[in-house]
Each structure stands twice: as structure tokens, then as C-alpha cells.
Coordinates of C-alpha atoms and ligand atoms in Angstrom, one line a residue:
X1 CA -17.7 9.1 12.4
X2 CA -13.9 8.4 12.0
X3 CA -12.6 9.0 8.9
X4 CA -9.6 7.2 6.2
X5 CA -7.7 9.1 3.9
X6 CA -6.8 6.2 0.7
X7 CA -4.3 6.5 -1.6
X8 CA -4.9 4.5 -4.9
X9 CA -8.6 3.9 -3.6
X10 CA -10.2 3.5 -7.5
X11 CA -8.3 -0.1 -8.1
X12 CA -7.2 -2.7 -6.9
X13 CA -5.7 -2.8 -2.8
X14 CA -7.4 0.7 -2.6
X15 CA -10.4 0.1 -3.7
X16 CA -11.2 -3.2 -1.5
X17 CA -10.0 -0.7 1.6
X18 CA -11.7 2.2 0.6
X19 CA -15.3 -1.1 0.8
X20 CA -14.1 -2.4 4.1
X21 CA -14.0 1.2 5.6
X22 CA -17.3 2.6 4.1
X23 CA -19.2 -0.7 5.3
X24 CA -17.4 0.0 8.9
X25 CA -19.4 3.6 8.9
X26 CA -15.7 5.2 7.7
X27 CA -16.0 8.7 6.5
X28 CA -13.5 8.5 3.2
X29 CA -11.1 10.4 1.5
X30 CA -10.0 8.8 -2.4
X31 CA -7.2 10.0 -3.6
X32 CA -6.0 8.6 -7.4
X33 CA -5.2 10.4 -10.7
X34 CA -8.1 9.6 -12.7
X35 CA -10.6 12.2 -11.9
X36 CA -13.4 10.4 -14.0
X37 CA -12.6 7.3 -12.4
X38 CA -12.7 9.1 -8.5
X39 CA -16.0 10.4 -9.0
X40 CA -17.8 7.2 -10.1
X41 CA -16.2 5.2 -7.4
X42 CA -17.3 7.9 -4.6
X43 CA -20.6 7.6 -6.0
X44 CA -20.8 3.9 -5.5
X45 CA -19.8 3.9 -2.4
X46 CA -22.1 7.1 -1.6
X47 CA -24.9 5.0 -2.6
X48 CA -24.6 1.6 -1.3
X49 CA -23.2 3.0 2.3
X50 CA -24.6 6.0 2.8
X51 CA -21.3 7.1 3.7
X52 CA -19.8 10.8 3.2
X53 CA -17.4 10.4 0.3
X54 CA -14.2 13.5 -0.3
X55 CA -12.4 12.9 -3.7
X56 CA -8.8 14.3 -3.8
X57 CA -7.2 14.1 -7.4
X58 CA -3.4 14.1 -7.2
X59 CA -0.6 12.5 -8.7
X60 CA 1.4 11.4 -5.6
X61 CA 4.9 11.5 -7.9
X62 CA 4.5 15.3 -8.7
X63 CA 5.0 17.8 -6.0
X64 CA 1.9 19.8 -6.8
X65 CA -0.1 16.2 -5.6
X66 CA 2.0 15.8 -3.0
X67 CA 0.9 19.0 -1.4
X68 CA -2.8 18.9 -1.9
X69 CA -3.0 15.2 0.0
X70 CA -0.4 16.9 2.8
X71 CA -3.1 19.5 3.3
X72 CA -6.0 17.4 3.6
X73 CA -4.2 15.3 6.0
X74 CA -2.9 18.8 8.1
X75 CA -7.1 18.7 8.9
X76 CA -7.4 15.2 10.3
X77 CA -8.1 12.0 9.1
X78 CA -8.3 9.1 12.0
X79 CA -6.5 6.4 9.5
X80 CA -4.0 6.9 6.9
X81 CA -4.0 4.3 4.1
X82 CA -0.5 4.7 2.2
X83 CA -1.8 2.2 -1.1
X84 CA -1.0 3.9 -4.0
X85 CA 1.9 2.3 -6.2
X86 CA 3.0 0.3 -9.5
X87 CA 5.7 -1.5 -10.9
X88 CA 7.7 -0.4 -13.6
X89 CA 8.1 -2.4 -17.0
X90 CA 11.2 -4.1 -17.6
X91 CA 14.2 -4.7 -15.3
X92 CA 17.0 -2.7 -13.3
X93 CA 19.6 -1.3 -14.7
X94 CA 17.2 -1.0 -18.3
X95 CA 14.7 1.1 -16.6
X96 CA 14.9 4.7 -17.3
X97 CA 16.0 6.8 -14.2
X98 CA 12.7 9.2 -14.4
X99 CA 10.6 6.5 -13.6
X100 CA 13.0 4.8 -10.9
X101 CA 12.4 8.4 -9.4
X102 CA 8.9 8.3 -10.0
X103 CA 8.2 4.9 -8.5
X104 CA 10.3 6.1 -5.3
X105 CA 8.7 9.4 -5.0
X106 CA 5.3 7.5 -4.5
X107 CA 6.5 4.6 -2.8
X108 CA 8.8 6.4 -0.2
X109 CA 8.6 9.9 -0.2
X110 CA 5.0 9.8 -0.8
X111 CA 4.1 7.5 2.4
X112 CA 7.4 9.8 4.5
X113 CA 5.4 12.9 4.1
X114 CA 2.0 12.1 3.9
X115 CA 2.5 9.8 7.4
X116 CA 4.4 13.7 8.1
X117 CA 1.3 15.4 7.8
X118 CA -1.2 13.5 9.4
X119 CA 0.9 12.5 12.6
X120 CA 0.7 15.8 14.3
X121 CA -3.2 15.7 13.9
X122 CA -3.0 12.1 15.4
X123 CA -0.3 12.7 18.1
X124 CA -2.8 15.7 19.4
X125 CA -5.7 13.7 20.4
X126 CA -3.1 10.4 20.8
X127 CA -4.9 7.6 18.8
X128 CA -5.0 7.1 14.7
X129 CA -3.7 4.4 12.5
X130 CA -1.6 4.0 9.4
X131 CA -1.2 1.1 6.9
X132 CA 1.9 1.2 4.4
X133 CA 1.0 -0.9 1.7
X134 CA 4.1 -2.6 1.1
X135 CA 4.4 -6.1 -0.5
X136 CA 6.2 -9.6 0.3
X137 CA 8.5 -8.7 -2.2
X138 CA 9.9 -6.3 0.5
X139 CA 11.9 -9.9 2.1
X140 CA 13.7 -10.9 -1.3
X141 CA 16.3 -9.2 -3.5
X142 CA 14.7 -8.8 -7.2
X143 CA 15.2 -8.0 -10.5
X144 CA 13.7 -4.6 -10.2
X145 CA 14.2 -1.8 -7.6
X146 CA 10.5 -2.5 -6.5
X147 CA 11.7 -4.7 -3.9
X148 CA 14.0 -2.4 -2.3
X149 CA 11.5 0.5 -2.3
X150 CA 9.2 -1.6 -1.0
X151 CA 11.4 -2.7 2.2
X152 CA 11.8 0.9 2.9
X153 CA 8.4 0.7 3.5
X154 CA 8.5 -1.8 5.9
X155 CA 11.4 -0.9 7.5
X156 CA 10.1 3.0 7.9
X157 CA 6.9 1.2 9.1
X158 CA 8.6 -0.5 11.9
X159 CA 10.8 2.0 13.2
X160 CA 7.7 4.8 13.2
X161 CA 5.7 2.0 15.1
X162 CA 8.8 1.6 17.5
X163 CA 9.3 5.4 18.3
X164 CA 5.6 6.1 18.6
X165 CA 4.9 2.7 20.6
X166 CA 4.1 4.8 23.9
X167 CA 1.3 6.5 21.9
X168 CA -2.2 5.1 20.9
X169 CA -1.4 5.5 17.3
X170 CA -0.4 2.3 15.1
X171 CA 1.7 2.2 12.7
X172 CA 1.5 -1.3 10.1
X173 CA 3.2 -2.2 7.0
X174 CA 1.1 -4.3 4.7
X175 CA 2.6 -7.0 2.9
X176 CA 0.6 -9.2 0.9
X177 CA 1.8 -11.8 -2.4
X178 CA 0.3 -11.7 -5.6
X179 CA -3.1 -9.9 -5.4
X180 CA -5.6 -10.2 -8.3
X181 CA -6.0 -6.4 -9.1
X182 CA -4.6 -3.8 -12.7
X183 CA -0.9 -3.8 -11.1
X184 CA 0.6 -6.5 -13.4
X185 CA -1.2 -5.7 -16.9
X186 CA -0.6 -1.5 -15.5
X187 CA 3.1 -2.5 -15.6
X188 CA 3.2 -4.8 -18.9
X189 CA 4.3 -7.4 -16.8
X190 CA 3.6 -11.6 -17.8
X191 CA 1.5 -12.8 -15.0
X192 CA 0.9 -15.7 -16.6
X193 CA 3.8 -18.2 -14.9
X194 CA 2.6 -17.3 -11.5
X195 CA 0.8 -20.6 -10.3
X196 CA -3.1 -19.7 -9.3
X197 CA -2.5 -21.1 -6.1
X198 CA -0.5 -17.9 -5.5
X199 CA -3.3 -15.2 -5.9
X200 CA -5.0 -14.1 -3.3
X201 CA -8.5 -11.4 -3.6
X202 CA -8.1 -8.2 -2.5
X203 CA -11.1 -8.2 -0.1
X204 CA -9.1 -11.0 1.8
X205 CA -6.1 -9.2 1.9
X206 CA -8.2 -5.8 3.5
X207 CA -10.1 -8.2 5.7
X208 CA -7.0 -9.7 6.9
X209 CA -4.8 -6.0 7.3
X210 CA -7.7 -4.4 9.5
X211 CA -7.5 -7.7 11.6
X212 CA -3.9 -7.5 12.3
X213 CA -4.0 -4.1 12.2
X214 CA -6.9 -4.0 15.3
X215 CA -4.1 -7.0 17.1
X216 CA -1.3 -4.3 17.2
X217 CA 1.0 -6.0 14.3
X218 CA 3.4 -4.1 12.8
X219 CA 4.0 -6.3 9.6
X220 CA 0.9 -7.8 8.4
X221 CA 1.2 -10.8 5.9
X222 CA -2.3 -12.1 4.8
X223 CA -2.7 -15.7 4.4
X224 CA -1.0 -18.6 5.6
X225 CA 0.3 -19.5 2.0
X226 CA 2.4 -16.7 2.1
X227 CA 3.3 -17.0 6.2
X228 CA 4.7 -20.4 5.4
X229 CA 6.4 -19.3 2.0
X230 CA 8.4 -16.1 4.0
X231 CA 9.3 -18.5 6.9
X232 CA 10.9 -20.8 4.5
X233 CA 12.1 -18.1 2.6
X234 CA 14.0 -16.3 6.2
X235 CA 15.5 -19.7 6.1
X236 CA 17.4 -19.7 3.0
X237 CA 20.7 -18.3 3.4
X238 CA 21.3 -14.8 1.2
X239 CA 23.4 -16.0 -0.7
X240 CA 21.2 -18.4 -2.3
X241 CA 18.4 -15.9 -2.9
X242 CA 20.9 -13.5 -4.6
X243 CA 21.5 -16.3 -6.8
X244 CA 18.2 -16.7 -7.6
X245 CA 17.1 -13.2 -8.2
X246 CA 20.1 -13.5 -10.6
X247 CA 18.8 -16.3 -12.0
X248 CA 15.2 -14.4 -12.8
X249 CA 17.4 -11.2 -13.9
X250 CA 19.0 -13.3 -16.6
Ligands
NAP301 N1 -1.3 -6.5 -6.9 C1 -0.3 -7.1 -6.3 O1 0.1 -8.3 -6.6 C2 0.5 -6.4 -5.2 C3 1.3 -7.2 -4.4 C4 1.9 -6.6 -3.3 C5 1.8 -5.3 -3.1 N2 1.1 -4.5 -4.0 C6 1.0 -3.1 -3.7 O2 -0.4 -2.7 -3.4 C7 -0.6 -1.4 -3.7 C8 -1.9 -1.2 -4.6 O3 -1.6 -1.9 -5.8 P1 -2.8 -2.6 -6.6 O4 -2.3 -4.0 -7.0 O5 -4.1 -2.4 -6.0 O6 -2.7 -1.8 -8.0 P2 -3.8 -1.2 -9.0 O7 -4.9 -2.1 -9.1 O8 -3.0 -0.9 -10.3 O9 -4.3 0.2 -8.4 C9 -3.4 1.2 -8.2 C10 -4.1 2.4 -7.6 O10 -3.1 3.5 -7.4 C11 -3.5 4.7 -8.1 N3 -2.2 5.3 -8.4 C12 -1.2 4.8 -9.2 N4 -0.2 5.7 -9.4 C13 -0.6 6.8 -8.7 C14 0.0 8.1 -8.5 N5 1.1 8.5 -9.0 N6 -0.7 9.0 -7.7 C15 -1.9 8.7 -7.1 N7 -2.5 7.5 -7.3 C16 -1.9 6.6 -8.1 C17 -4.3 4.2 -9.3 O11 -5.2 5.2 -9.8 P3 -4.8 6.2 -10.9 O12 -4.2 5.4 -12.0 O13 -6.1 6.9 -11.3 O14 -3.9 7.2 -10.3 C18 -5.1 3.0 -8.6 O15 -6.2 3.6 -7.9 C19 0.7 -0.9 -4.4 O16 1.4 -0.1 -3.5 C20 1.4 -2.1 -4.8 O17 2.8 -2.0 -4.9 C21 0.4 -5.1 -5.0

């Protein structure tokens, strides 16, 4: 039985993954804060899969965290699912700099050394897979840093793909719109201007990842809305999309 590791696997992204895998026979790994919340989830899944369930509790912005998921990973897992993330409230420069370093920490440093850990493992017996959750935020300057952090993903994403393109092992960033999940009411943000043809499930995006994910792809965008919407968007000079993300900051 192969085996993912999820991060952020009791909501949202993590949790639709953490379905998928168990109804594909995975072996799983949850990883999240709430301890409460891990348990129950494993047990659902235990029970309507009959799969073998591992809960990990760590916060992936503290060290301590950190080095409990690097361990787990030092012992092999065949797929890597680098989910966990939030927005902060409010807007750069008013955000205070602890959680700027918080939201980096488990955006970029989190996926850099947990994809650290589990490589080694995966370069050994030369096949394994890992998905960066990132977002299609990662194309477009914003209001926020989450944008930016979220293009190191994709750029990190890439280049590891690149260097280990000789290997077996995939590498993918994942980088869906507006998903229905806790993210936006978790960061106090108003949803309620973003038009419902926008929103996609999270099942579809999971669906859609392992697809690309089994065709090689190295950026995965679910859904054609949001194909068409970043091939406009690659179109508009960047001058005009600073201008807008101005426009939003103001
Ligand atoms: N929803 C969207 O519209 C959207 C769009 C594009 C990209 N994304 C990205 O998709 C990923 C998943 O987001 P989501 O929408 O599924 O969010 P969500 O519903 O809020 O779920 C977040 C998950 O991450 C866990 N988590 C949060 N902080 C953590 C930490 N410090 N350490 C360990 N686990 C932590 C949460 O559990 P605990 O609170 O128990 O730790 C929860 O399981 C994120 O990387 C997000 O940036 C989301």
C-alpha cells in the first residue's frame, strides 16, 4: 500500500486529498493542529475505507512541528502533500510582522524542508510524488504578501521538478481559484463580492491535481474557468495589473 503524508488534511484542500487518497487504497499520514479535530477525521476515514490512518499533530510555523513532520517523512511516505496554509487578515504593510513570518514559515519553509526530508527516501527507490499547494493568486501582484509566498511555491515547485526531471519522482505545484473551504472566514476576510461562478469544490480541485499530477504537469490549474482567466491574465501587461492590485489596496 503506498502511502501520503497531508498537511492541513482536517479542512478544506486537505481534507478532499486526504478522501481521494484513502478511496485509492492510500495509507495516510494527517498532519493539522487541532488534535481533537485529527482524531475524528482519521476515524472517518478509518471507517468508511478501511484504510490505515497515522495522525501527526504539529503546528508547521513552530520549529518544534516542523521537526516532528521532518521525521515522519525521514521514514518514507510515497507522496508528499504540502496543503497546509491561511491568509492573514488585513492588508500589507498593516499586517503585523510575526504573522508575515508565520504565514511564510508554513508556506515556504514549511514545504522547503518537509519536500528536504522526504526526497532522500524517494531519490533511494527513484519514484514518489509531491503536490505544493499553491494558489492562482501565485500569477498576480496583491494586496497582501500571500501572493508572493505563494509564487515561491510555484516557482520552488518548478525548478525541483526541473533538477529532478531525470528521476521518477514528480514534483507539482497546485494552483486552484477560489475554493469553497474555512480559508476566507479563518482569515476574517469578505467573501461575499466574489461572483459564485468563481468557486469551485474541493473534491474537483483534488480530482483534477491527481489527474495532472498522473500526466507529468508541473503547474496544475483546475478548471477551465480559471485556465481561460490566467491566459487572459498572462496577457495583460504588468503594468496594468500593478495598477489594479493598487486599485484593490486602496
Ligand atoms: N480556499 C481557497 O480559496 C484557496 C485558494 C487557493 C489556494 N488555497 C490554498 O489551499 C491550501 C488549503 O487551504 P484551505 O482553503 O483548504 O484552508 P482551510 O479550509 O482553512 O484548511 C486549512 C488546513 O490547514 C491546517 N493548518 C492551518 N495552519 C496550520 C499550521 N500552522 N500547521 C499545521 N496545519 C495548519 C488546518 O488545521 P488546523 O487549524 O487544525 O491546524 C486545516 O486542516 C492553503 O495552502 C491555501 O493557501 C486555498
Amino acid at each position: 500500500m503506498p502511502t501520503a503524508l497531508i498537511t492541513g488534511a482536517t479542512a478544506g484542500i486537505g481534507a478532499a486529498f486526504a478522501r481521494h487518497l484513502a478511496a485509492e487504497a492510500y495509507s495516510l499520514v494527517l498532519v493539522a493542529r487541532d488534535e481533537q479535530r485529527l482524531a475524528k477525521t482519521a476515524d472517518q476515514l478509518k471507517l468508511r475505507y478501511g484504510v490505515s490512518v497515522e495522525v501527526l499533530p504539529a503546528d508547521l510555523s513552530t520549529e518544534d512541528g516542523l521537526t516532528r513532520v521532518e521525521s515522519r517523512l525521514r521514514d518514507g511516505v510515497d507522496l508528499l502533500v504540502n496543503n497546509a496554509g491561511f491568509g492573514n487578515a488585513g492588508s500589507f504593510p498593516d499586517v503585523p510582522v510575526a504573522n508575515e513570518l508565520r504565514m511564510l514559515k508554513v508556506h515556504c519553509e514549511a514545504v522547503l524542508r518537509l519536500t528536504l526530508a522526504v526526497l532522500p527516501g524517494m531519490r533511494e527507490r527513484d519514484r514518489g510524488a509531491i503536490v505544493n499547494v499553491s494558489s492562482a493568486g501565485a500569477f498576480f501582484p496583491s494586496a497582501s504578501t500571500y501572493s508572493a509566498s505563494k509564487a515561491w511555491v510555484v516557482n520552488f515547485s518548478e525548478s525541483a521538478a526541473s533538477t529532478l526531471s531525470r528521476s521518477r519522482i514528480r514534483v507539482m505545484a497546485l494552483c486552484p481559484g477560489f475554493v469553497r473551504t474555512e480559508f476566507h472566514q479563518r482569515a476574517s476576510m469578505d467573501s461575499s463580492a466574489i461572483p459564485w461562478f468563481l468557486w469551485l469544490k474541493a473534491d474537483d480541485v483534488v480530482r483534477a491535481a491527481m489527474r495532472d499530477l498522473a500526466l507529468g504537469k508541473r503547474v496544475s490549474v483546475p478548471d477551465v474557468r480559471y485556465k481561460v482567466l490566467l491566459a487572459i491574465g498572462r496577457l495583460v501587461p504588468r503594468s496594468i495589473q500593478n495598477m489594479v492590485a493598487a486599485r484593490i489596496a486602496h
